[in-house]
mmCIF file with all atom_site columns, C-alpha atoms in Angstrom:
data_model
loop_
_atom_site.group_PDB
_atom_site.id
_atom_site.type_symbol
_atom_site.label_atom_id
_atom_site.label_alt_id
_atom_site.label_comp_id
_atom_site.label_asym_id
_atom_site.label_entity_id
_atom_site.label_seq_id
_atom_site.pdbx_PDB_ins_code
_atom_site.Cartn_x
_atom_site.Cartn_y
_atom_site.Cartn_z
_atom_site.occupancy
_atom_site.B_iso_or_equiv
_atom_site.pdbx_formal_charge
_atom_site.auth_seq_id
_atom_site.auth_comp_id
_atom_site.auth_asym_id
_atom_site.auth_atom_id
_atom_site.pdbx_PDB_model_num
ATOM 1   C CA . THR A 1 1   ? -104.084 246.765 105.889 1.00 68.00 ? 1   THR A CA 1
ATOM 2   C CA . LYS A 1 2   ? -104.279 245.796 109.572 1.00 73.00 ? 2   LYS A CA 1
ATOM 3   C CA . MET A 1 3   ? -100.720 244.496 109.399 1.00 74.00 ? 3   MET A CA 1
ATOM 4   C CA . ASN A 1 4   ? -99.551  247.581 107.478 1.00 73.00 ? 4   ASN A CA 1
ATOM 5   C CA . ASN A 1 5   ? -101.131 249.817 110.143 1.00 83.00 ? 5   ASN A CA 1
ATOM 6   C CA . GLY A 1 6   ? -99.518  247.847 112.968 1.00 87.00 ? 6   GLY A CA 1
ATOM 7   C CA . ASN A 1 7   ? -102.923 246.618 114.130 1.00 93.00 ? 7   ASN A CA 1
ATOM 8   C CA . ALA A 1 8   ? -102.063 242.935 114.346 1.00 94.00 ? 8   ALA A CA 1
ATOM 9   C CA . VAL A 1 9   ? -100.154 240.542 116.575 1.00 95.00 ? 9   VAL A CA 1
ATOM 10  C CA . ILE A 1 10  ? -98.438  237.671 114.803 1.00 95.00 ? 10  ILE A CA 1
ATOM 11  C CA . ALA A 1 11  ? -96.794  234.761 116.629 1.00 95.00 ? 11  ALA A CA 1
ATOM 12  C CA . LEU A 1 12  ? -94.062  232.931 114.742 1.00 96.00 ? 12  LEU A CA 1
ATOM 13  C CA . GLN A 1 13  ? -92.029  229.850 115.562 1.00 94.00 ? 13  GLN A CA 1
ATOM 14  C CA . GLY A 1 14  ? -89.089  230.316 113.235 1.00 94.00 ? 14  GLY A CA 1
ATOM 15  C CA . GLU A 1 15  ? -90.832  230.977 109.931 1.00 94.00 ? 15  GLU A CA 1
ATOM 16  C CA . THR A 1 16  ? -93.974  229.048 110.895 1.00 95.00 ? 16  THR A CA 1
ATOM 17  C CA . LEU A 1 17  ? -97.113  231.014 111.664 1.00 96.00 ? 17  LEU A CA 1
ATOM 18  C CA . ALA A 1 18  ? -98.224  229.902 115.135 1.00 97.00 ? 18  ALA A CA 1
ATOM 19  C CA . GLY A 1 19  ? -100.995 232.402 115.847 1.00 96.00 ? 19  GLY A CA 1
ATOM 20  C CA . PHE A 1 20  ? -102.602 235.701 115.022 1.00 95.00 ? 20  PHE A CA 1
ATOM 21  C CA . CYS A 1 21  ? -104.977 238.372 116.330 1.00 96.00 ? 21  CYS A CA 1
ATOM 22  C CA . TYR A 1 22  ? -105.912 241.793 114.968 1.00 95.00 ? 22  TYR A CA 1
ATOM 23  C CA . ILE A 1 23  ? -107.282 245.084 116.250 1.00 95.00 ? 23  ILE A CA 1
ATOM 24  C CA . GLU A 1 24  ? -110.357 246.792 114.848 1.00 94.00 ? 24  GLU A CA 1
ATOM 25  C CA . VAL A 1 25  ? -111.353 250.347 115.736 1.00 94.00 ? 25  VAL A CA 1
ATOM 26  C CA . TRP A 1 26  ? -115.008 251.386 115.955 1.00 93.00 ? 26  TRP A CA 1
ATOM 27  C CA . SER A 1 27  ? -117.092 254.484 116.689 1.00 92.00 ? 27  SER A CA 1
ATOM 28  C CA . HIS A 1 28  ? -114.284 256.905 115.806 1.00 91.00 ? 28  HIS A CA 1
ATOM 29  C CA . GLY A 1 29  ? -111.800 255.312 118.203 1.00 91.00 ? 29  GLY A CA 1
ATOM 30  C CA . ARG A 1 30  ? -114.079 255.069 121.228 1.00 93.00 ? 30  ARG A CA 1
ATOM 31  C CA . TYR A 1 31  ? -114.153 251.247 121.000 1.00 94.00 ? 31  TYR A CA 1
ATOM 32  C CA . VAL A 1 32  ? -111.498 248.727 120.000 1.00 95.00 ? 32  VAL A CA 1
ATOM 33  C CA . ALA A 1 33  ? -112.012 245.003 119.452 1.00 94.00 ? 33  ALA A CA 1
ATOM 34  C CA . ASN A 1 34  ? -109.284 242.361 119.477 1.00 91.00 ? 34  ASN A CA 1
ATOM 35  C CA . SER A 1 35  ? -110.613 239.935 116.894 1.00 90.00 ? 35  SER A CA 1
ATOM 36  C CA . GLY A 1 36  ? -109.730 236.943 114.789 1.00 90.00 ? 36  GLY A CA 1
ATOM 37  C CA . LEU A 1 37  ? -107.706 235.051 117.397 1.00 94.00 ? 37  LEU A CA 1
ATOM 38  C CA . ILE A 1 38  ? -106.284 232.001 115.676 1.00 95.00 ? 38  ILE A CA 1
ATOM 39  C CA . VAL A 1 39  ? -103.738 229.533 117.051 1.00 97.00 ? 39  VAL A CA 1
ATOM 40  C CA . SER A 1 40  ? -102.416 226.798 114.789 1.00 97.00 ? 40  SER A CA 1
ATOM 41  C CA . PRO A 1 41  ? -103.386 223.322 116.079 1.00 97.00 ? 41  PRO A CA 1
ATOM 42  C CA . ASP A 1 42  ? -99.691  222.430 116.551 1.00 96.00 ? 42  ASP A CA 1
ATOM 43  C CA . PHE A 1 43  ? -99.315  225.280 119.052 1.00 96.00 ? 43  PHE A CA 1
ATOM 44  C CA . ARG A 1 44  ? -102.475 224.898 121.115 1.00 95.00 ? 44  ARG A CA 1
ATOM 45  C CA . LYS A 1 45  ? -102.545 224.095 124.858 1.00 93.00 ? 45  LYS A CA 1
ATOM 46  C CA . GLN A 1 46  ? -99.234  225.932 125.382 1.00 95.00 ? 46  GLN A CA 1
ATOM 47  C CA . GLY A 1 47  ? -100.510 229.343 126.520 1.00 94.00 ? 47  GLY A CA 1
ATOM 48  C CA . LEU A 1 48  ? -100.023 230.960 123.130 1.00 96.00 ? 48  LEU A CA 1
ATOM 49  C CA . ALA A 1 49  ? -103.615 232.227 122.835 1.00 96.00 ? 49  ALA A CA 1
ATOM 50  C CA . LYS A 1 50  ? -103.232 234.001 126.165 1.00 95.00 ? 50  LYS A CA 1
ATOM 51  C CA . ALA A 1 51  ? -99.882  235.503 125.138 1.00 96.00 ? 51  ALA A CA 1
ATOM 52  C CA . ILE A 1 52  ? -101.320 236.752 121.842 1.00 96.00 ? 52  ILE A CA 1
ATOM 53  C CA . LYS A 1 53  ? -104.387 238.255 123.551 1.00 95.00 ? 53  LYS A CA 1
ATOM 54  C CA . GLN A 1 54  ? -102.127 239.921 126.154 1.00 95.00 ? 54  GLN A CA 1
ATOM 55  C CA . LYS A 1 55  ? -100.006 241.497 123.397 1.00 96.00 ? 55  LYS A CA 1
ATOM 56  C CA . ALA A 1 56  ? -103.124 242.602 121.479 1.00 96.00 ? 56  ALA A CA 1
ATOM 57  C CA . PHE A 1 57  ? -104.525 244.111 124.691 1.00 95.00 ? 57  PHE A CA 1
ATOM 58  C CA . GLU A 1 58  ? -101.261 245.994 125.346 1.00 94.00 ? 58  GLU A CA 1
ATOM 59  C CA . LEU A 1 59  ? -101.073 247.165 121.723 1.00 95.00 ? 59  LEU A CA 1
ATOM 60  C CA . SER A 1 60  ? -104.675 248.377 121.876 1.00 95.00 ? 60  SER A CA 1
ATOM 61  C CA . ARG A 1 61  ? -104.003 250.296 125.105 1.00 93.00 ? 61  ARG A CA 1
ATOM 62  C CA . GLU A 1 62  ? -100.847 251.819 123.632 1.00 93.00 ? 62  GLU A CA 1
ATOM 63  C CA . LYS A 1 63  ? -102.394 252.887 120.314 1.00 94.00 ? 63  LYS A CA 1
ATOM 64  C CA . PHE A 1 64  ? -105.877 253.767 121.587 1.00 93.00 ? 64  PHE A CA 1
ATOM 65  C CA . PRO A 1 65  ? -105.598 254.715 125.294 1.00 91.00 ? 65  PRO A CA 1
ATOM 66  C CA . GLU A 1 66  ? -109.026 256.380 125.374 1.00 90.00 ? 66  GLU A CA 1
ATOM 67  C CA . ALA A 1 67  ? -110.847 253.402 123.828 1.00 93.00 ? 67  ALA A CA 1
ATOM 68  C CA . ARG A 1 68  ? -112.932 250.842 125.636 1.00 93.00 ? 68  ARG A CA 1
ATOM 69  C CA . LEU A 1 69  ? -111.799 247.349 124.622 1.00 95.00 ? 69  LEU A CA 1
ATOM 70  C CA . PHE A 1 70  ? -114.475 244.806 123.847 1.00 95.00 ? 70  PHE A CA 1
ATOM 71  C CA . GLY A 1 71  ? -115.171 241.448 122.333 1.00 92.00 ? 71  GLY A CA 1
ATOM 72  C CA . ILE A 1 72  ? -117.983 239.024 121.740 1.00 93.00 ? 72  ILE A CA 1
ATOM 73  C CA . THR A 1 73  ? -117.364 235.304 121.868 1.00 93.00 ? 73  THR A CA 1
ATOM 74  C CA . THR A 1 74  ? -118.879 231.897 122.489 1.00 91.00 ? 74  THR A CA 1
ATOM 75  C CA . SER A 1 75  ? -115.465 230.450 123.419 1.00 92.00 ? 75  SER A CA 1
ATOM 76  C CA . LEU A 1 76  ? -115.006 229.644 127.109 1.00 93.00 ? 76  LEU A CA 1
ATOM 77  C CA . PRO A 1 77  ? -111.174 229.763 126.864 1.00 93.00 ? 77  PRO A CA 1
ATOM 78  C CA . VAL A 1 78  ? -111.379 233.245 125.293 1.00 93.00 ? 78  VAL A CA 1
ATOM 79  C CA . MET A 1 79  ? -113.797 234.353 128.034 1.00 94.00 ? 79  MET A CA 1
ATOM 80  C CA . ARG A 1 80  ? -111.307 233.166 130.663 1.00 95.00 ? 80  ARG A CA 1
ATOM 81  C CA . ILE A 1 81  ? -108.422 234.992 129.002 1.00 95.00 ? 81  ILE A CA 1
ATOM 82  C CA . ASN A 1 82  ? -110.502 238.155 128.629 1.00 94.00 ? 82  ASN A CA 1
ATOM 83  C CA . SER A 1 83  ? -111.495 237.985 132.305 1.00 94.00 ? 83  SER A CA 1
ATOM 84  C CA . GLU A 1 84  ? -107.834 237.736 133.317 1.00 93.00 ? 84  GLU A CA 1
ATOM 85  C CA . LEU A 1 85  ? -107.150 240.847 131.216 1.00 92.00 ? 85  LEU A CA 1
ATOM 86  C CA . GLY A 1 86  ? -109.847 242.811 133.051 1.00 91.00 ? 86  GLY A CA 1
ATOM 87  C CA . TYR A 1 87  ? -112.817 242.370 130.748 1.00 94.00 ? 87  TYR A CA 1
ATOM 88  C CA . LYS A 1 88  ? -116.242 242.023 132.379 1.00 94.00 ? 88  LYS A CA 1
ATOM 89  C CA . PRO A 1 89  ? -119.414 240.512 130.893 1.00 94.00 ? 89  PRO A CA 1
ATOM 90  C CA . VAL A 1 90  ? -121.793 243.269 129.787 1.00 94.00 ? 90  VAL A CA 1
ATOM 91  C CA . THR A 1 91  ? -125.019 243.668 127.877 1.00 92.00 ? 91  THR A CA 1
ATOM 92  C CA . PHE A 1 92  ? -124.761 244.273 124.158 1.00 91.00 ? 92  PHE A CA 1
ATOM 93  C CA . SER A 1 93  ? -126.081 247.819 124.669 1.00 91.00 ? 93  SER A CA 1
ATOM 94  C CA . GLU A 1 94  ? -122.716 248.740 126.264 1.00 92.00 ? 94  GLU A CA 1
ATOM 95  C CA . LEU A 1 95  ? -120.808 247.893 123.079 1.00 92.00 ? 95  LEU A CA 1
ATOM 96  C CA . THR A 1 96  ? -120.304 249.996 119.994 1.00 91.00 ? 96  THR A CA 1
ATOM 97  C CA . GLN A 1 97  ? -123.475 250.586 118.041 1.00 91.00 ? 97  GLN A CA 1
ATOM 98  C CA . ASP A 1 98  ? -121.486 251.032 114.833 1.00 91.00 ? 98  ASP A CA 1
ATOM 99  C CA . ASP A 1 99  ? -123.467 249.273 112.093 1.00 91.00 ? 99  ASP A CA 1
ATOM 100 C CA . ALA A 1 100 ? -120.257 248.149 110.376 1.00 91.00 ? 100 ALA A CA 1
ATOM 101 C CA . PHE A 1 101 ? -119.252 246.151 113.462 1.00 91.00 ? 101 PHE A CA 1
ATOM 102 C CA . TRP A 1 102 ? -122.580 244.361 113.669 1.00 91.00 ? 102 TRP A CA 1
ATOM 103 C CA . GLU A 1 103 ? -122.533 243.711 109.929 1.00 90.00 ? 103 GLU A CA 1
ATOM 104 C CA . GLY A 1 104 ? -119.417 241.623 110.596 1.00 89.00 ? 104 GLY A CA 1
ATOM 105 C CA . CYS A 1 105 ? -121.618 239.225 112.578 1.00 91.00 ? 105 CYS A CA 1
ATOM 106 C CA . ARG A 1 106 ? -123.641 238.409 109.459 1.00 91.00 ? 106 ARG A CA 1
ATOM 107 C CA . SER A 1 107 ? -121.446 235.385 108.630 1.00 92.00 ? 107 SER A CA 1
ATOM 108 C CA . CYS A 1 108 ? -122.132 233.839 112.058 1.00 90.00 ? 108 CYS A CA 1
ATOM 109 C CA . PRO A 1 109 ? -124.692 231.002 112.106 1.00 92.00 ? 109 PRO A CA 1
ATOM 110 C CA . ASN A 1 110 ? -126.376 232.753 115.062 1.00 91.00 ? 110 ASN A CA 1
ATOM 111 C CA . PHE A 1 111 ? -126.851 236.078 113.268 1.00 93.00 ? 111 PHE A CA 1
ATOM 112 C CA . ASP A 1 112 ? -130.607 235.549 113.018 1.00 94.00 ? 112 ASP A CA 1
ATOM 113 C CA . ILE A 1 113 ? -130.788 235.460 116.846 1.00 93.00 ? 113 ILE A CA 1
ATOM 114 C CA . LEU A 1 114 ? -128.903 238.746 117.092 1.00 91.00 ? 114 LEU A CA 1
ATOM 115 C CA . GLU A 1 115 ? -131.068 240.339 114.416 1.00 92.00 ? 115 GLU A CA 1
ATOM 116 C CA . ARG A 1 116 ? -134.346 239.082 115.913 1.00 93.00 ? 116 ARG A CA 1
ATOM 117 C CA . ASN A 1 117 ? -133.347 240.605 119.244 1.00 91.00 ? 117 ASN A CA 1
ATOM 118 C CA . HIS A 1 118 ? -132.352 243.985 117.772 1.00 91.00 ? 118 HIS A CA 1
ATOM 119 C CA . ARG A 1 119 ? -128.694 243.484 118.807 1.00 89.00 ? 119 ARG A CA 1
ATOM 120 C CA . ARG A 1 120 ? -129.649 243.149 122.469 1.00 88.00 ? 120 ARG A CA 1
ATOM 121 C CA . MET A 1 121 ? -128.721 239.482 122.885 1.00 87.00 ? 121 MET A CA 1
ATOM 122 C CA . CYS A 1 122 ? -127.198 236.527 121.107 1.00 90.00 ? 122 CYS A CA 1
ATOM 123 C CA . LEU A 1 123 ? -125.430 233.295 122.006 1.00 91.00 ? 123 LEU A CA 1
ATOM 124 C CA . CYS A 1 124 ? -122.167 235.234 122.270 1.00 92.00 ? 124 CYS A CA 1
ATOM 125 C CA . THR A 1 125 ? -121.048 236.758 125.533 1.00 93.00 ? 125 THR A CA 1
ATOM 126 C CA . ALA A 1 126 ? -120.194 240.441 125.293 1.00 93.00 ? 126 ALA A CA 1
ATOM 127 C CA . MET A 1 127 ? -117.152 241.479 127.314 1.00 94.00 ? 127 MET A CA 1
ATOM 128 C CA . LEU A 1 128 ? -115.816 244.971 127.905 1.00 93.00 ? 128 LEU A CA 1
ATOM 129 C CA . ALA A 1 129 ? -112.643 246.376 129.455 1.00 91.00 ? 129 ALA A CA 1
ATOM 130 C CA . PRO A 1 130 ? -112.612 250.018 130.508 1.00 80.00 ? 130 PRO A CA 1
ATOM 131 C CA . SER A 1 131 ? -110.445 252.532 128.683 1.00 76.00 ? 131 SER A CA 1
ATOM 132 C CA . GLY A 1 132 ? -107.013 253.144 130.158 1.00 72.00 ? 132 GLY A CA 1
ATOM 133 C CA . ARG A 1 133 ? -108.299 256.368 131.704 1.00 69.00 ? 133 ARG A CA 1
ATOM 134 C CA . GLU A 1 134 ? -111.372 254.658 133.206 1.00 67.00 ? 134 GLU A CA 1
ATOM 135 C CA . ALA A 1 135 ? -109.242 251.853 134.614 1.00 62.00 ? 135 ALA A CA 1
ATOM 136 C CA . MET A 1 136 ? -106.968 254.368 136.332 1.00 51.00 ? 136 MET A CA 1
ATOM 137 C CA . GLN A 1 137 ? -109.880 256.124 138.035 1.00 54.00 ? 137 GLN A CA 1
ATOM 138 C CA . PHE A 1 138 ? -110.248 253.254 140.459 1.00 52.00 ? 138 PHE A CA 1
ATOM 139 C CA . ASP A 1 139 ? -106.608 253.054 141.549 1.00 56.00 ? 139 ASP A CA 1
ATOM 140 C CA . LEU A 1 140 ? -106.779 253.858 145.257 1.00 56.00 ? 140 LEU A CA 1
ATOM 141 C CA . THR A 1 141 ? -103.230 252.822 146.136 1.00 59.00 ? 141 THR A CA 1
ATOM 142 C CA . HIS A 1 142 ? -102.264 256.423 146.876 1.00 59.00 ? 142 HIS A CA 1
ATOM 143 C CA . MET A 1 143 ? -104.770 256.375 149.739 1.00 60.00 ? 143 MET A CA 1
ATOM 144 C CA . VAL A 1 144 ? -103.157 253.440 151.544 1.00 64.00 ? 144 VAL A CA 1
ATOM 145 C CA . VAL A 1 145 ? -101.048 254.260 154.585 1.00 65.00 ? 145 VAL A CA 1
ATOM 146 C CA . ASN A 1 146 ? -98.462  251.645 155.498 1.00 61.00 ? 146 ASN A CA 1
ATOM 147 C CA . ASN A 1 147 ? -96.391  251.255 158.654 1.00 64.00 ? 147 ASN A CA 1
ATOM 148 C CA . ILE A 1 148 ? -98.451  253.549 160.842 1.00 62.00 ? 148 ILE A CA 1
ATOM 149 C CA . TRP A 1 149 ? -97.121  252.079 164.119 1.00 60.00 ? 149 TRP A CA 1
#
């Protein structure tokens, strides 16, 4: 259904699937996660993960401009990509509190840590990007005066 709803980014090389990422919407559209990033081993170390995440980020902004974009990960490369896209590390309390999202963590081997800590901490790093509207609030370029002399 994510593909039918246009909530996925698929990278193809000819007819070969090279990579994939999908969008999930939480808390009635207030939060959006770009999840399930997969790059085929034959296509790794070529910048494809970054390109897929960039497209998923742009798609999320386009479809859900009011949403805050977030992710949780233990992957250092994903953390780097997210940082380049404007995500910042945050506490878990700043993420969606939608039970369905957290239920998705149940298959993780570290779920017991998350559960023991009442969703306040885990081995994952939580990262959050502001909504499109929040991001625009800090644009001060209109206040810059050039060529004053």
